[in-house]
């Protein structure tokens, strides 16, 4: 059919009743002339030169443009059979401009205006455009279709559609093209293309709608651009290109869809512009209501894209009855804003996958606020009736903001997986605040309660991330499926802060909710520094059936958790198995340079359900610091616990760092309150570990592992490996059991120094403790302390204690320090520093052993080493091994002596523990003592001392007690005293005692002393005493001298209450036994009703003591019984001396001289004499004894006589004459002589 060309350079107006009746295409133009190819041209302004013999137009020339050279169409067209899903279309039954199917309708002018007019070209082409300055427009012919090509370098004219309708829908084809400077679609104008209902085939292709503007495109006032597949075939694209701005507003929309009866793929929506604004309920959408795939929405805006207000949206949807996949939403721009309820939405409600949402913004992406519908942001979902996977949300930008309730949300409510969220922002990501509807700003991937599928992962890669004021990042599942993880990588900082005005805590969450079945995903954060403050949380939990995810943090610089929210909730990192949950909690892992947890912030891994709690693992190359208590009364802490009602094991707390500080009430704790074992606490710090102080809530700083009341399970171990450890001002390391299970042990290994010091203001001592508490059934754990190169100090009331108050054995205390161990002083509460192993009153179980291995040990100023039982059980032993020395000294400010003791208490049933000391030298001075005693039913323990060098007991303390060693059965007790055994080089007692006493119903213990050298006593005693039982024995093996001075006593006494009991035996083996006669130093083995003990002395000589029937003010040896048989005294002399000389009194006069002179005296030296004084000996000074240090010493050099020596005449003795004196010859030997020479001898000597 011939085409019709209408040309008028002055303009064309189509009235309301205008219509076309042509068989071909129709072109109306205001061009000056038309080019006819090679055959000529037709000019409207110069008709004489026109050539119309062969019409094949190919170009329109616009030479001179008139201001009135526009085309106006006011016509209307008959309503076509559109089959569109909107019932009321802006088409009437009146006639308009229409060409037959497959033909073109072109309006080429200056400006083109359709004021209520309609243009119809079913399956053909409608094209509008014009120029506003001279130029040419090419006319293209493709079969019967005509099209236009506009020059790029010529300014175009404007196109206005006001209440207009342009339609090209048919069985295929049908394009709409507009080329202009400015394009306005107003008043409900409608561009409509596609495949109509009942038409098309699988291969059918609808035409495109293309709008090209050199300036702006404005689509408003409920205007629509629609490309629809109502029949069968593929929809065409909608493409808008504008160099300036595209505005879609006021309930207008641009849509590409496959309708309910359609089959095929919808076309794409493509917008390329400088800026795009979609506002006031305007929408861009691609939907699938039939069978096929929805198209994509692609937006390219070099400057900005803005969606604003409720209903303003980009929508990709697979409808409820549809079968097929949704299309992608793709935005590439400089910056994107989606505000006040606007959304980017990809959803599947049918059978098929939802499309992805991909955003690339050079500068910023901002999602802000919600509308009155409660929605704002980006949504990708599988709805409740949907079967398919949700789409991904991918954002790449410089900075991203999600604020005031806006959300990036991928979810599944049906059958299928929710999509993931991937964000890459080179600068910042900020999620902040709460919307007007009370919803938090958020990034969420979720599986709802009735859904079956996995939630997607949330991945954020940026320089810095902020989640503040109630905003959340959350992956969760309430249906059947696994939650995706949350992965955050921020090169600089991650900051999570505060609580929203809706009460929601800012946070990153991964949750398996109530009713959910599946596993939780991990939360993984990699950053430079992380801050979680003012009540914010990182939370991986399980409330359904499955395992919770882990929280893993890697921060090259710092991690800081601080403070609490306005409602008192602490800032925290949590791993939780909820009350009704079945599954294991996830791990909390932190790797950083330094970690700070302050002002009630916490790390917490708990189980309340049926499953194991996760562990907490911290690795910090520099420091870890837990500090303080918040105003909410909660301590800064790291917890792992099995809570009441739970069944499962607690997780471990593991800290590896350079240095660790836990101060001002902060705590590390692993506990069980239910059926399961508590986790352990393991600390490794290459430099220092410091626990210090008490919080404002009165709680102690420390590390704790416990099995709590109602628990059935064991407490975990507490292990610390470090360079040095300090526990001060009431801080504690403690393992305990209050339920049915064993307490864990405390194991400390320090390269250098370990120090426990002081008492807190809550009156709790600093220290390390292992406890079986009241009503508990289980054993206490051991305390093991090792310092490989350094020392241990326990001072000012600090304690190391292993005890039981329940049913079970107390743990032991084992200390190994290569250098020194020092226990010193009393705390301000009057409690002594020390080591304690104790079975408390009401307890059933044995006390643990105390073992100390070190270079040297000091216990001073009231400090104590004590192993006691006050319940039913044996006290533990106390073993000390010190290669150098052991020193107990003084009295504390509480008037308690420095001691090592083992006691069986008043109501106790059990034996006391042994005290064993092995060392180089032992000093017990100034009121300090070693004691084993029983006040209850049981034997006192033994005291065994082995010192290669010496043992010294010396002095009286400020409390009036002498230094010494005591084994005692107290009054009312039933049991025997323990043995005291001392093996040493030398033993010295000054104002001291070694005593074994029984005041109850039992024997006193034996005393056994073995010294290589001397045993010296000054105002001291070595004795065994009983009220009614047999006295203990005393066995002394003295390598050299046994010296008793100044009222010293060596005694065994039985039955001092007038009751029965035999005196103990005394056996002495000594080179010499010496006492001063008038100092009343005695050796006695006496009894009252029983038999006196036996005394056996084996010696080279005994001096200053005499055996007597009873004690006198002199130095005596007695073995008597007041009402019974006396004991026996046996003296075994090892020297060849007549024992009948024995212990005789000294003669009143010296022996007279009966000897002949055997040598001639000469010189002027005065004569000496030799007097036999008997076995008592003669001291060099009447007031001093002969000591082992006395020796012969030369006091003058040899000298020549004034005259030559002459031979003295020799006097021969007629018989052997007894010596009367001695001289020292030239060889230094002593010679006995009958008379001293009167001449000066070659040597003069005196005794010193």
PDB file of N, CA and C in Angstrom, residues 975-1021:
ATOM      1  N   UNK A 975      43.230 -39.958 119.900  1.00  0.00           N
ATOM      2  CA  UNK A 975      44.211 -40.230 118.868  1.00  0.00           C
ATOM      3  C   UNK A 975      45.612 -40.058 119.393  1.00  0.00           C
ATOM      4  N   UNK A 976      46.550 -40.509 118.641  1.00  0.00           N
ATOM      5  CA  UNK A 976      47.947 -40.455 119.033  1.00  0.00           C
ATOM      6  C   UNK A 976      48.627 -39.235 118.425  1.00  0.00           C
ATOM      7  N   UNK A 977      49.602 -38.727 119.152  1.00  0.00           N
ATOM      8  CA  UNK A 977      50.418 -37.663 118.614  1.00  0.00           C
ATOM      9  C   UNK A 977      51.313 -38.162 117.502  1.00  0.00           C
ATOM     10  N   UNK A 978      51.720 -37.265 116.674  1.00  0.00           N
ATOM     11  CA  UNK A 978      52.575 -37.642 115.564  1.00  0.00           C
ATOM     12  C   UNK A 978      54.037 -37.625 115.927  1.00  0.00           C
ATOM     13  N   UNK A 979      54.818 -38.266 115.121  1.00  0.00           N
ATOM     14  CA  UNK A 979      56.259 -38.332 115.308  1.00  0.00           C
ATOM     15  C   UNK A 979      56.906 -37.039 114.807  1.00  0.00           C
ATOM     16  N   UNK A 980      57.951 -36.617 115.497  1.00  0.00           N
ATOM     17  CA  UNK A 980      58.778 -35.504 115.045  1.00  0.00           C
ATOM     18  C   UNK A 980      60.151 -36.082 114.724  1.00  0.00           C
ATOM     19  N   UNK A 981      60.560 -35.926 113.515  1.00  0.00           N
ATOM     20  CA  UNK A 981      61.821 -36.500 113.062  1.00  0.00           C
ATOM     21  C   UNK A 981      62.641 -35.416 112.371  1.00  0.00           C
ATOM     22  N   UNK A 982      63.872 -35.216 112.894  1.00  0.00           N
ATOM     23  CA  UNK A 982      64.736 -34.174 112.335  1.00  0.00           C
ATOM     24  C   UNK A 982      66.072 -34.807 111.976  1.00  0.00           C
ATOM     25  N   UNK A 983      66.481 -34.635 110.738  1.00  0.00           N
ATOM     26  CA  UNK A 983      67.783 -35.094 110.278  1.00  0.00           C
ATOM     27  C   UNK A 983      68.519 -33.901 109.682  1.00  0.00           C
ATOM     28  N   UNK A 984      69.705 -33.577 110.256  1.00  0.00           N
ATOM     29  CA  UNK A 984      70.359 -32.347 109.808  1.00  0.00           C
ATOM     30  C   UNK A 984      71.852 -32.405 110.105  1.00  0.00           C
ATOM     31  N   UNK A 985      72.540 -31.360 109.652  1.00  0.00           N
ATOM     32  CA  UNK A 985      73.945 -31.234 109.998  1.00  0.00           C
ATOM     33  C   UNK A 985      74.102 -30.819 111.441  1.00  0.00           C
ATOM     34  N   UNK A 986      73.405 -29.754 111.854  1.00  0.00           N
ATOM     35  CA  UNK A 986      73.433 -29.303 113.248  1.00  0.00           C
ATOM     36  C   UNK A 986      72.066 -28.752 113.601  1.00  0.00           C
ATOM     37  N   UNK A 987      71.754 -28.833 114.898  1.00  0.00           N
ATOM     38  CA  UNK A 987      70.456 -28.363 115.384  1.00  0.00           C
ATOM     39  C   UNK A 987      70.701 -27.434 116.549  1.00  0.00           C
ATOM     40  N   UNK A 988      70.113 -26.233 116.493  1.00  0.00           N
ATOM     41  CA  UNK A 988      70.265 -25.237 117.544  1.00  0.00           C
ATOM     42  C   UNK A 988      68.894 -24.762 117.977  1.00  0.00           C
ATOM     43  N   UNK A 989      68.611 -24.835 119.276  1.00  0.00           N
ATOM     44  CA  UNK A 989      67.368 -24.338 119.840  1.00  0.00           C
ATOM     45  C   UNK A 989      67.695 -23.269 120.846  1.00  0.00           C
ATOM     46  N   UNK A 990      67.102 -22.087 120.684  1.00  0.00           N
ATOM     47  CA  UNK A 990      67.264 -20.986 121.628  1.00  0.00           C
ATOM     48  C   UNK A 990      65.890 -20.442 121.945  1.00  0.00           C
ATOM     49  N   UNK A 991      65.497 -20.529 123.241  1.00  0.00           N
ATOM     50  CA  UNK A 991      64.149 -20.124 123.638  1.00  0.00           C
ATOM     51  C   UNK A 991      63.121 -20.810 122.746  1.00  0.00           C
ATOM     52  N   UNK A 992      63.312 -22.080 122.520  1.00  0.00           N
ATOM     53  CA  UNK A 992      62.490 -22.803 121.556  1.00  0.00           C
ATOM     54  C   UNK A 992      62.145 -24.176 122.113  1.00  0.00           C
ATOM     55  N   UNK A 993      61.382 -24.909 121.324  1.00  0.00           N
ATOM     56  CA  UNK A 993      60.959 -26.215 121.794  1.00  0.00           C
ATOM     57  C   UNK A 993      60.771 -27.163 120.615  1.00  0.00           C
ATOM     58  N   UNK A 994      60.929 -28.440 120.931  1.00  0.00           N
ATOM     59  CA  UNK A 994      60.476 -29.522 120.069  1.00  0.00           C
ATOM     60  C   UNK A 994      59.648 -30.412 120.975  1.00  0.00           C
ATOM     61  N   UNK A 995      58.339 -30.510 120.690  1.00  0.00           N
ATOM     62  CA  UNK A 995      57.448 -31.089 121.673  1.00  0.00           C
ATOM     63  C   UNK A 995      56.404 -31.969 121.019  1.00  0.00           C
ATOM     64  N   UNK A 996      56.198 -33.125 121.673  1.00  0.00           N
ATOM     65  CA  UNK A 996      55.093 -33.990 121.287  1.00  0.00           C
ATOM     66  C   UNK A 996      54.240 -34.189 122.532  1.00  0.00           C
ATOM     67  N   UNK A 997      52.962 -33.758 122.471  1.00  0.00           N
ATOM     68  CA  UNK A 997      52.114 -33.674 123.648  1.00  0.00           C
ATOM     69  C   UNK A 997      50.809 -34.398 123.375  1.00  0.00           C
ATOM     70  N   UNK A 998      50.355 -35.151 124.355  1.00  0.00           N
ATOM     71  CA  UNK A 998      49.015 -35.724 124.295  1.00  0.00           C
ATOM     72  C   UNK A 998      48.268 -35.318 125.546  1.00  0.00           C
ATOM     73  N   UNK A 999      47.247 -34.460 125.349  1.00  0.00           N
ATOM     74  CA  UNK A 999      46.383 -34.056 126.450  1.00  0.00           C
ATOM     75  C   UNK A 999      45.057 -34.807 126.402  1.00  0.00           C
ATOM     76  N   UNK A1000      44.912 -35.676 125.445  1.00  0.00           N
ATOM     77  CA  UNK A1000      43.681 -36.428 125.299  1.00  0.00           C
ATOM     78  C   UNK A1000      43.922 -37.899 125.552  1.00  0.00           C
ATOM     79  N   UNK A1001      43.112 -38.694 124.850  1.00  0.00           N
ATOM     80  CA  UNK A1001      43.195 -40.138 125.012  1.00  0.00           C
ATOM     81  C   UNK A1001      44.075 -40.694 123.906  1.00  0.00           C
ATOM     82  N   UNK A1002      45.340 -40.666 124.118  1.00  0.00           N
ATOM     83  CA  UNK A1002      46.239 -41.157 123.096  1.00  0.00           C
ATOM     84  C   UNK A1002      47.677 -40.955 123.490  1.00  0.00           C
ATOM     85  N   UNK A1003      48.554 -41.562 122.753  1.00  0.00           N
ATOM     86  CA  UNK A1003      49.976 -41.502 123.007  1.00  0.00           C
ATOM     87  C   UNK A1003      50.576 -40.237 122.417  1.00  0.00           C
ATOM     88  N   UNK A1004      51.563 -39.754 123.103  1.00  0.00           N
ATOM     89  CA  UNK A1004      52.362 -38.692 122.499  1.00  0.00           C
ATOM     90  C   UNK A1004      53.251 -39.298 121.413  1.00  0.00           C
ATOM     91  N   UNK A1005      53.529 -38.514 120.446  1.00  0.00           N
ATOM     92  CA  UNK A1005      54.372 -39.000 119.378  1.00  0.00           C
ATOM     93  C   UNK A1005      55.832 -39.055 119.762  1.00  0.00           C
ATOM     94  N   UNK A1006      56.619 -39.799 119.031  1.00  0.00           N
ATOM     95  CA  UNK A1006      58.057 -39.910 119.245  1.00  0.00           C
ATOM     96  C   UNK A1006      58.784 -38.719 118.641  1.00  0.00           C
ATOM     97  N   UNK A1007      59.936 -38.446 119.185  1.00  0.00           N
ATOM     98  CA  UNK A1007      60.822 -37.424 118.645  1.00  0.00           C
ATOM     99  C   UNK A1007      62.130 -38.098 118.289  1.00  0.00           C
ATOM    100  N   UNK A1008      62.540 -37.924 117.055  1.00  0.00           N
ATOM    101  CA  UNK A1008      63.776 -38.535 116.580  1.00  0.00           C
ATOM    102  C   UNK A1008      64.615 -37.462 115.906  1.00  0.00           C
ATOM    103  N   UNK A1009      65.845 -37.295 116.426  1.00  0.00           N
ATOM    104  CA  UNK A1009      66.722 -36.247 115.898  1.00  0.00           C
ATOM    105  C   UNK A1009      68.062 -36.882 115.545  1.00  0.00           C
ATOM    106  N   UNK A1010      68.539 -36.571 114.353  1.00  0.00           N
ATOM    107  CA  UNK A1010      69.813 -37.103 113.881  1.00  0.00           C
ATOM    108  C   UNK A1010      70.611 -35.937 113.307  1.00  0.00           C
ATOM    109  N   UNK A1011      71.729 -35.597 113.971  1.00  0.00           N
ATOM    110  CA  UNK A1011      72.577 -34.507 113.476  1.00  0.00           C
ATOM    111  C   UNK A1011      73.984 -35.037 113.230  1.00  0.00           C
ATOM    112  N   UNK A1012      74.616 -34.620 112.168  1.00  0.00           N
ATOM    113  CA  UNK A1012      75.996 -34.996 111.888  1.00  0.00           C
ATOM    114  C   UNK A1012      76.957 -34.313 112.846  1.00  0.00           C
ATOM    115  N   UNK A1013      76.574 -33.123 113.300  1.00  0.00           N
ATOM    116  CA  UNK A1013      77.483 -32.345 114.136  1.00  0.00           C
ATOM    117  C   UNK A1013      76.853 -32.152 115.519  1.00  0.00           C
ATOM    118  N   UNK A1014      76.488 -30.921 115.859  1.00  0.00           N
ATOM    119  CA  UNK A1014      76.058 -30.613 117.226  1.00  0.00           C
ATOM    120  C   UNK A1014      74.554 -30.493 117.326  1.00  0.00           C
ATOM    121  N   UNK A1015      74.060 -30.737 118.548  1.00  0.00           N
ATOM    122  CA  UNK A1015      72.692 -30.394 118.927  1.00  0.00           C
ATOM    123  C   UNK A1015      72.799 -29.530 120.164  1.00  0.00           C
ATOM    124  N   UNK A1016      72.441 -28.256 120.045  1.00  0.00           N
ATOM    125  CA  UNK A1016      72.604 -27.298 121.126  1.00  0.00           C
ATOM    126  C   UNK A1016      71.255 -26.728 121.510  1.00  0.00           C
ATOM    127  N   UNK A1017      70.981 -26.667 122.813  1.00  0.00           N
ATOM    128  CA  UNK A1017      69.738 -26.079 123.311  1.00  0.00           C
ATOM    129  C   UNK A1017      70.065 -25.001 124.328  1.00  0.00           C
ATOM    130  N   UNK A1018      69.375 -23.869 124.215  1.00  0.00           N
ATOM    131  CA  UNK A1018      69.521 -22.766 125.149  1.00  0.00           C
ATOM    132  C   UNK A1018      68.126 -22.332 125.582  1.00  0.00           C
ATOM    133  N   UNK A1019      67.841 -22.539 126.901  1.00  0.00           N
ATOM    134  CA  UNK A1019      66.523 -22.212 127.435  1.00  0.00           C
ATOM    135  C   UNK A1019      65.431 -22.869 126.595  1.00  0.00           C
ATOM    136  N   UNK A1020      65.667 -24.053 126.152  1.00  0.00           N
ATOM    137  CA  UNK A1020      64.788 -24.732 125.213  1.00  0.00           C
ATOM    138  C   UNK A1020      64.479 -26.135 125.697  1.00  0.00           C
ATOM    139  N   UNK A1021      63.537 -26.778 125.038  1.00  0.00           N
ATOM    140  CA  UNK A1021      63.145 -28.113 125.454  1.00  0.00           C
ATOM    141  C   UNK A1021      62.917 -29.011 124.256  1.00  0.00           C
TER     142      UNK A1021
END
